[in-house]
XYZ file of C-alpha atoms in Angstrom:
431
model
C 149.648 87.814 103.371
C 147.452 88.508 100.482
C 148.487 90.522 97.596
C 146.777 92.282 94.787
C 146.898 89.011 92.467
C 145.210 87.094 94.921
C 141.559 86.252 93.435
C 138.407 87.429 94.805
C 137.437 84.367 97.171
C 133.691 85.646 96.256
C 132.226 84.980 92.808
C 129.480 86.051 90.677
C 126.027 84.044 90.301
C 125.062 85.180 86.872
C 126.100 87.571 84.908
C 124.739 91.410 85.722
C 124.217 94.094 84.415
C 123.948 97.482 86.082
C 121.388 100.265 84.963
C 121.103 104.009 86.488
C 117.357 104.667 87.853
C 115.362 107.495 87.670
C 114.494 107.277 91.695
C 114.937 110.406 93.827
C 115.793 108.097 96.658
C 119.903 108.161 96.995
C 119.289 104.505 97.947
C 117.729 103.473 95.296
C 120.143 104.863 92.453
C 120.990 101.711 90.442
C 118.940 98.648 89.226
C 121.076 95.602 89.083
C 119.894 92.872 86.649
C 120.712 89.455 86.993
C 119.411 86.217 85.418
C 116.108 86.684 85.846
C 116.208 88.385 89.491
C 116.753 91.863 90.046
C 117.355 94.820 93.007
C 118.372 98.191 94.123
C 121.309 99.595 95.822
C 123.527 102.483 96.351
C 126.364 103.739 94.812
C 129.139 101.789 97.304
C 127.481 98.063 96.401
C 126.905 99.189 92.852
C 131.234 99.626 92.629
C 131.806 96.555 94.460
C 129.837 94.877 92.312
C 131.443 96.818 89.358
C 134.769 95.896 90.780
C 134.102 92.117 91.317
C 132.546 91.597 88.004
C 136.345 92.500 86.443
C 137.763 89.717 88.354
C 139.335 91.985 90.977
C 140.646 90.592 94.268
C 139.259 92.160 97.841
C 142.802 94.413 98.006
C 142.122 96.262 94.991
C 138.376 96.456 95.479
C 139.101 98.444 98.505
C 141.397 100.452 96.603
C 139.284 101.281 93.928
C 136.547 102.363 96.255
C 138.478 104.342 98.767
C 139.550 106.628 96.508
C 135.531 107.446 96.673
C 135.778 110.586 98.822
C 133.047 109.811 100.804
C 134.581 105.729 100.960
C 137.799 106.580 101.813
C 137.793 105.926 105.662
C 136.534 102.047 104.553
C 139.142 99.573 105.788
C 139.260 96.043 103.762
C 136.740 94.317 106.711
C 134.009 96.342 105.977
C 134.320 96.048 102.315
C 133.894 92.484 103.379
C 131.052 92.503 106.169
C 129.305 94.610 103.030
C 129.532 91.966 101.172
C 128.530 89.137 103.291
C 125.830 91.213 105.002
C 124.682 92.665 102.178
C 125.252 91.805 99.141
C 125.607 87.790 99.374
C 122.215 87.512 100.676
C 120.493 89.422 97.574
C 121.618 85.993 95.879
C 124.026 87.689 93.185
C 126.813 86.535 95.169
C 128.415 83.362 96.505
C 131.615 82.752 98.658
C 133.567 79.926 97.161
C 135.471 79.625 100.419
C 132.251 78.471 102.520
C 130.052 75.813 102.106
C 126.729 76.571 101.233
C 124.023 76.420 104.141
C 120.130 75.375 103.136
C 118.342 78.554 103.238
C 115.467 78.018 105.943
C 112.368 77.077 103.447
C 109.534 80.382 103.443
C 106.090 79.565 103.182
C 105.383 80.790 99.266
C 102.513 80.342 96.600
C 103.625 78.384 93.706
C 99.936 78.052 92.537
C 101.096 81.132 90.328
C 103.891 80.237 88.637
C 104.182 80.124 84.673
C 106.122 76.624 83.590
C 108.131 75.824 80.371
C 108.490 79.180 79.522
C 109.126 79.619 75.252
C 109.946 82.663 73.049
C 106.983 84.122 71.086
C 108.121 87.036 69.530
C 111.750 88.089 69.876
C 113.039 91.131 70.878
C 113.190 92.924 67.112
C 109.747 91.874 66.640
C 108.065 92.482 69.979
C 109.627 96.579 69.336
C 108.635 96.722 66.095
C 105.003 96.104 66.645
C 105.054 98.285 70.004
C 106.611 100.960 68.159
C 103.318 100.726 65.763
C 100.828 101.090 68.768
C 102.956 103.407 71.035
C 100.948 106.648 69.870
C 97.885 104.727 72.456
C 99.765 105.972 75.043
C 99.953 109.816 74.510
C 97.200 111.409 77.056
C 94.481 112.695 74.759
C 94.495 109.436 72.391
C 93.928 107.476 76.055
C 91.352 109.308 77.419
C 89.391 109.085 74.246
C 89.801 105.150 73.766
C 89.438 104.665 77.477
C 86.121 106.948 77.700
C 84.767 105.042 74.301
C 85.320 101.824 76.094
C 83.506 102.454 79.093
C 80.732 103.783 77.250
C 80.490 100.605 75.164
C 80.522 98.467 78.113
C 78.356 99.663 80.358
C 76.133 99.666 76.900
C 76.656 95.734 76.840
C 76.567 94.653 79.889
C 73.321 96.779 80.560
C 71.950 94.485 77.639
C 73.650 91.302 77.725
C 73.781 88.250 81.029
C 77.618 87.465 80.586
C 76.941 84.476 82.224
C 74.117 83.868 79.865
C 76.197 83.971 76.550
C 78.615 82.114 77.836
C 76.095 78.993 77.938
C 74.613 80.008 75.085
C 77.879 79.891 73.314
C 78.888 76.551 74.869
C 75.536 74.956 73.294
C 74.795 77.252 69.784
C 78.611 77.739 68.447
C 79.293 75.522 65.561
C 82.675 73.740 65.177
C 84.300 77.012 63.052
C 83.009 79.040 65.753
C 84.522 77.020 68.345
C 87.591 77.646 67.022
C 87.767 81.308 65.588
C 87.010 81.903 69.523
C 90.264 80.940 71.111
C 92.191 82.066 68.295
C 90.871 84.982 68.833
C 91.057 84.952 72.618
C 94.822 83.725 71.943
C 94.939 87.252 69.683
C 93.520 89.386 72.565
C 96.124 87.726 75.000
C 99.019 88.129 72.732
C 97.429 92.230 71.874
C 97.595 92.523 76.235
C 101.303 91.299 76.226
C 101.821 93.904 73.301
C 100.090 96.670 75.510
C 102.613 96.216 78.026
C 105.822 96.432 75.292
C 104.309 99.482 74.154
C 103.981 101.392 77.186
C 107.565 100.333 78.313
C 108.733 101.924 74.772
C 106.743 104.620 75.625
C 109.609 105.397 78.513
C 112.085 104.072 76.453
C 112.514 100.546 77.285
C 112.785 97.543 75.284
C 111.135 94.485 75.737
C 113.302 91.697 75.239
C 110.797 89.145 74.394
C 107.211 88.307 74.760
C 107.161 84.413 75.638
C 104.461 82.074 76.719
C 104.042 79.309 79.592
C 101.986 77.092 81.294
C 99.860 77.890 84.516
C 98.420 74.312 85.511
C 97.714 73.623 82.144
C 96.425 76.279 80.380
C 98.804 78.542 78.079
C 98.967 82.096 79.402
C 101.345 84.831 77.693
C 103.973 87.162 79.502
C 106.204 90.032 78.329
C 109.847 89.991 79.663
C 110.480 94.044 80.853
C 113.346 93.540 83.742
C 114.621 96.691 83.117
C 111.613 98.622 84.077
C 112.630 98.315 87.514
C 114.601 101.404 86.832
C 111.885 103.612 86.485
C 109.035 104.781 89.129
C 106.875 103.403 90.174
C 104.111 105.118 88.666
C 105.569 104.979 85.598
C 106.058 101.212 85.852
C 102.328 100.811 87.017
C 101.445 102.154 83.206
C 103.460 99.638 81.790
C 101.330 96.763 84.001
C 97.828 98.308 83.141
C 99.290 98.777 79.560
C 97.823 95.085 78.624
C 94.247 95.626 80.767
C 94.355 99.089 78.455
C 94.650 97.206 75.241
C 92.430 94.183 76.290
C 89.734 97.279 76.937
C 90.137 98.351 73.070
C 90.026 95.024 71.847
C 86.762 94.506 73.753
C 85.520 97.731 72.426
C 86.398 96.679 68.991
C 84.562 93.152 69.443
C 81.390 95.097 70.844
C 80.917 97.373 67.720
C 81.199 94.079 65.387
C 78.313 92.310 67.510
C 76.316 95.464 67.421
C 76.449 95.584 64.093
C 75.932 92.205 63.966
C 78.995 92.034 61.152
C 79.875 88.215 60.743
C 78.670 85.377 63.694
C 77.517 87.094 66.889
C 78.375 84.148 68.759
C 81.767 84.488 68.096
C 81.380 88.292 69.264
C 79.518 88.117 72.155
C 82.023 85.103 73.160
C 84.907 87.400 73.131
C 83.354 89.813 74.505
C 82.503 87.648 77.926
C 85.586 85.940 77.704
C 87.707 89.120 77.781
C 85.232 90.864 80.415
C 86.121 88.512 82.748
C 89.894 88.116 81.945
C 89.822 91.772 82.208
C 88.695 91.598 86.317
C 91.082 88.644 86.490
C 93.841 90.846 85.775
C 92.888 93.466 88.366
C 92.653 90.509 91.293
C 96.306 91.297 93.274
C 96.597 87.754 94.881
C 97.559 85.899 91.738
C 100.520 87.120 89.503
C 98.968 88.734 87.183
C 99.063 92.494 86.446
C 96.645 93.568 89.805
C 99.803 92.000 91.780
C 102.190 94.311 90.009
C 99.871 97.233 90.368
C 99.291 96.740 93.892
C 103.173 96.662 94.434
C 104.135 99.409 92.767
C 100.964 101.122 93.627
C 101.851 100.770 97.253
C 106.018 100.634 96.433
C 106.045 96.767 98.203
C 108.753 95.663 96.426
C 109.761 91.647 96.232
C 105.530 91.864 97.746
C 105.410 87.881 98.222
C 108.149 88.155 99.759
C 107.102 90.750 102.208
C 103.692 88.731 102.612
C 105.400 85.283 103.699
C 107.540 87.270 106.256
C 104.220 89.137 107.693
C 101.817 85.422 108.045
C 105.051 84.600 109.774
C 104.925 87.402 112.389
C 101.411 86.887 112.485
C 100.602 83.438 112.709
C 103.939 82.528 113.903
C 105.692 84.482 115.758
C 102.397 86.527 117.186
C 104.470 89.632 117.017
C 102.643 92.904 115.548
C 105.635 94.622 115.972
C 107.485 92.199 114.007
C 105.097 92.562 111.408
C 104.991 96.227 111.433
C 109.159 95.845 110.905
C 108.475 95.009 107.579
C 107.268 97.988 106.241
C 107.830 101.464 106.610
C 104.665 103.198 106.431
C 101.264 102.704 108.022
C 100.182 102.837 104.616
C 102.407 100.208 103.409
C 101.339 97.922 106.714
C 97.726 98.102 105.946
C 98.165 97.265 102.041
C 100.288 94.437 103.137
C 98.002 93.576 105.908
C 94.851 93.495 103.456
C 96.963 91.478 100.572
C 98.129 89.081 103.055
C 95.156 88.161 105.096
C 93.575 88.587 101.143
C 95.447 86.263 99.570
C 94.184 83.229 102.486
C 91.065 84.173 101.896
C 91.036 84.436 98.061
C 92.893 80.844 98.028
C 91.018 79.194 100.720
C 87.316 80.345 98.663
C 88.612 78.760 95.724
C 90.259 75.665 97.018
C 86.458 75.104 98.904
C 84.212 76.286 96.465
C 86.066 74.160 93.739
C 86.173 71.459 95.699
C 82.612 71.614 96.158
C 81.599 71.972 92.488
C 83.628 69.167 91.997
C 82.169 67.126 94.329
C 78.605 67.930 92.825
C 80.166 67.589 89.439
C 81.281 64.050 90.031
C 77.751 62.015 89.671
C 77.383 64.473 86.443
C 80.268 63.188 84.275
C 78.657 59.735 83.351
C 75.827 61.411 81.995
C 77.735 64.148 80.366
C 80.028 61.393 79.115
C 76.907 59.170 77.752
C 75.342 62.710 76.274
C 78.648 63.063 74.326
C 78.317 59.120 72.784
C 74.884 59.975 71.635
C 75.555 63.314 70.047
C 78.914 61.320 68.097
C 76.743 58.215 67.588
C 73.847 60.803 65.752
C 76.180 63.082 63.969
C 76.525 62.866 60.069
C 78.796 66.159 59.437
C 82.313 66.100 59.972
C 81.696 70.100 61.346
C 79.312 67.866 64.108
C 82.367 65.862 64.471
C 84.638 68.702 65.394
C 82.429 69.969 67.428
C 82.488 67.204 69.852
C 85.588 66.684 69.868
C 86.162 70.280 70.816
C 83.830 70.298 73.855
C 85.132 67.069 75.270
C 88.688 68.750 74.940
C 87.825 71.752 76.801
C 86.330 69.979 79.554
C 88.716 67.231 80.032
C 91.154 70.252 80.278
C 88.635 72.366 82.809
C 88.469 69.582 84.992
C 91.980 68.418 85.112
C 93.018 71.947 85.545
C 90.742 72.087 88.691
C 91.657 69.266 89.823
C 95.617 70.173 89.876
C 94.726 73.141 91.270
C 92.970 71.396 94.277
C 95.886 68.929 94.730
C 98.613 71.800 94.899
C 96.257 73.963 97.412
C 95.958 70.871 99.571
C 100.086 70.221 99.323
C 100.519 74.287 99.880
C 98.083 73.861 103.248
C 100.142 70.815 104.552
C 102.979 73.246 103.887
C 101.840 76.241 106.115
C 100.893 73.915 108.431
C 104.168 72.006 108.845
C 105.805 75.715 108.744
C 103.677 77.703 111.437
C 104.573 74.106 113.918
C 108.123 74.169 112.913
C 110.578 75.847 115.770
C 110.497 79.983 115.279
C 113.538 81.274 113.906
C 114.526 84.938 113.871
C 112.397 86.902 111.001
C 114.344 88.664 108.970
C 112.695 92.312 107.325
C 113.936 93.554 103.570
């Protein structure tokens, strides 16, 4: 017979930590934080989890919470079948009693994901400079920098080929330029990761850290905000257009200096393209970037790849519409999850073709482009000439090898769907 001392046979992943939302929804009431994972629940899995934490065994769990008024008819199985129904599967749980079963794999897009992940700016110093910036975000002083940088855009884009500077940059730039470009690029993506920490201050959250990473192999910044997931999602939609908001100034900034042609205009109008297009990069919802975020919490599709790997399922897979239309629970919500899903194929398969394509046509190129590169060293008498070859043949060995990996992982991530839409159905299970 078990008795109070008896331990919990269930223990805790990670270590959590439990923060009140600002939801109407009674379901929704608390954000539990984990590792780096993270989801709602009610108030009865929010004292389990309270109770388990302490090192509690199942007998005075159930004690604890029946003395919940609206508990108090809960016998010690259903405290139980809660938390192998319902908690364990959320992934902050384990049973040490059982072993541990292979999840069944789900068909997911690692073409996304951000590797070897450092610390750029720790917490005290990612607040401190938010806390400088945070007056961006009261209305009036948004409006005005937002309508300021629209004007100034359509002004330079009405006057400018963005796809013209960039070529001209690529063959006019001189080695300093080169380099006071993606330093300053690296400034504008470090200024969006700051946009973000500011708006979350704005609602009173701290950022713990803004850290960079790796996607193929190009750097690429993030800023760590878990503990937004407590607030709406409208508010947490301002935090993830907080960094397109502050990329926007920072254009705006780099357009007046080429106007007034103060300093090199290459260097100008090469941040200016540069962050243009970054700036409808970060809008695109198939990658994760910030569109992805926006479209989730525009739409309220939490865990949205998630959802999207469950609905190609039902699609492709199980050729069940009203499996698919299980997963959400709004038309709404089924027709922005439709158009994401069906998107993100389409968005993946254009890229993984027309790449492949430029590629191939690229190919016969490189021995030229190679030979052009021997004769412009073999000719040059500055060390600034120098550097400046050296630069270009760095940024297109990188180009091309980042292509190329991304090629090689969209042909392993077809075998995969293909291997998973022949495998044997199994039941599909809806968040």
């Amino acid at each position: 017979m078990q008795t109070t001392s008896t331990p919990s046979p269930y223990v805790l992943t990670d270590s959590i930590r439990i923060e009140k939302t600002d939801f109407e929804e009674s379901h929704k009431q608390f954000l539990v934080l984990y590792g780096k994972k993270q989801f709602y629940c009610g108030l009865l899995i929010k004292e389990i989890l309270v109770e388990l934490n302490e090192n509690k065994s199942l007998l005075q769990v159930h004690s604890q919470i029946t003395k919940h008024q609206a508990y108090k008819k809960l016998t010690l199985q259903d405290i139980e079948m809660i938390i192998d129904k319902k908690i364990i599967p959320l992934g902050v749980l384990k049973n040490i009693n059982e072993i541990e079963t292979s999840k069944s794999e789900e068909l997911s897009y690692d073409a996304d994901s951000i590797k070897t992940q450092k610390t750029l700016l720790n917490e005290s110093q990612t607040n401190f400079i938010a806390s400088v910036f945070k007056f961006l975000y009261q209305k009036w002083v948004a409006a005005l920098f937002v309508l300021i940088g629209l004007v100034m855009h359509i002004f330079y884009l009405s006057s400018h080929s963005i796809f013209g500077e960039h070529s001209k940059i690529w063959v006019d730039s001189s080695a300093l330029e080169y380099m006071s470009l993606y330093f300053l690029i690296i400034f504008i993506f470090v200024f969006h990761e700051i946009g973000h920490a500011a708006a979350a201050l704005h609602f009173g959250i701290r950022a713990p850290k803004i850290g960079y990473g790796f996607y193929l192999v190009y750097p690429v910044f993030f800023t760590q905000i878990s503990e937004a997931w407590k607030l709406q999602p409208k508010k947490r939609m301002i935090i993830n257009l907080g960094g397109v908001y502050f990329q926007w100034i920072a254009g705006s900034l780099f357009i007046l200096l080429d106007y007034f042609n103060i300093g090199s205009t290459h260097i100008w109008s090469g941040v200016v393209t540069m962050n243009f297009i970054r700036l409808i990069y970060s809008f695109v919802p198939f990658m994760k970037a910030d569109g992805y975020w926006i479209f989730s919490d525009g739409f309220e599709l939490t865990n949205l790849r998630k959802k999207s790997n469950q609905f190609l399922s039902a699609i492709f897979k199980s050729l069940s519409i009203h499996k698919a239309r299980q997963i959400t629970k709004t038309k709404l919500q089924f027709y922005a999850l439709s158009f994401f899903s069906i998107g993100t194929i389409i968005f993946f398969s254009f890229w993984f073709v027309f790449l492949s394509i430029m590629v191939w046509k690229f190919t016969p190129m490189l021995p030229n482009i190679l030979v052009s590169f021997y004769e412009n060293w073999q000719s040059a008498t500055l060390i600034s000439q120098y550097l400046k070859i050296i630069l270009q043949s760095v940024l297109l060995t990188i180009t091309l090898l980042g292509v190329v990996i991304f090629i090689v992982r969209m042909s392993s991530l077809i075998r995969f769907a293909i291997n998973f839409l022949m495998e044997k159905e199994t039941e599909l299970k809806t968040v």
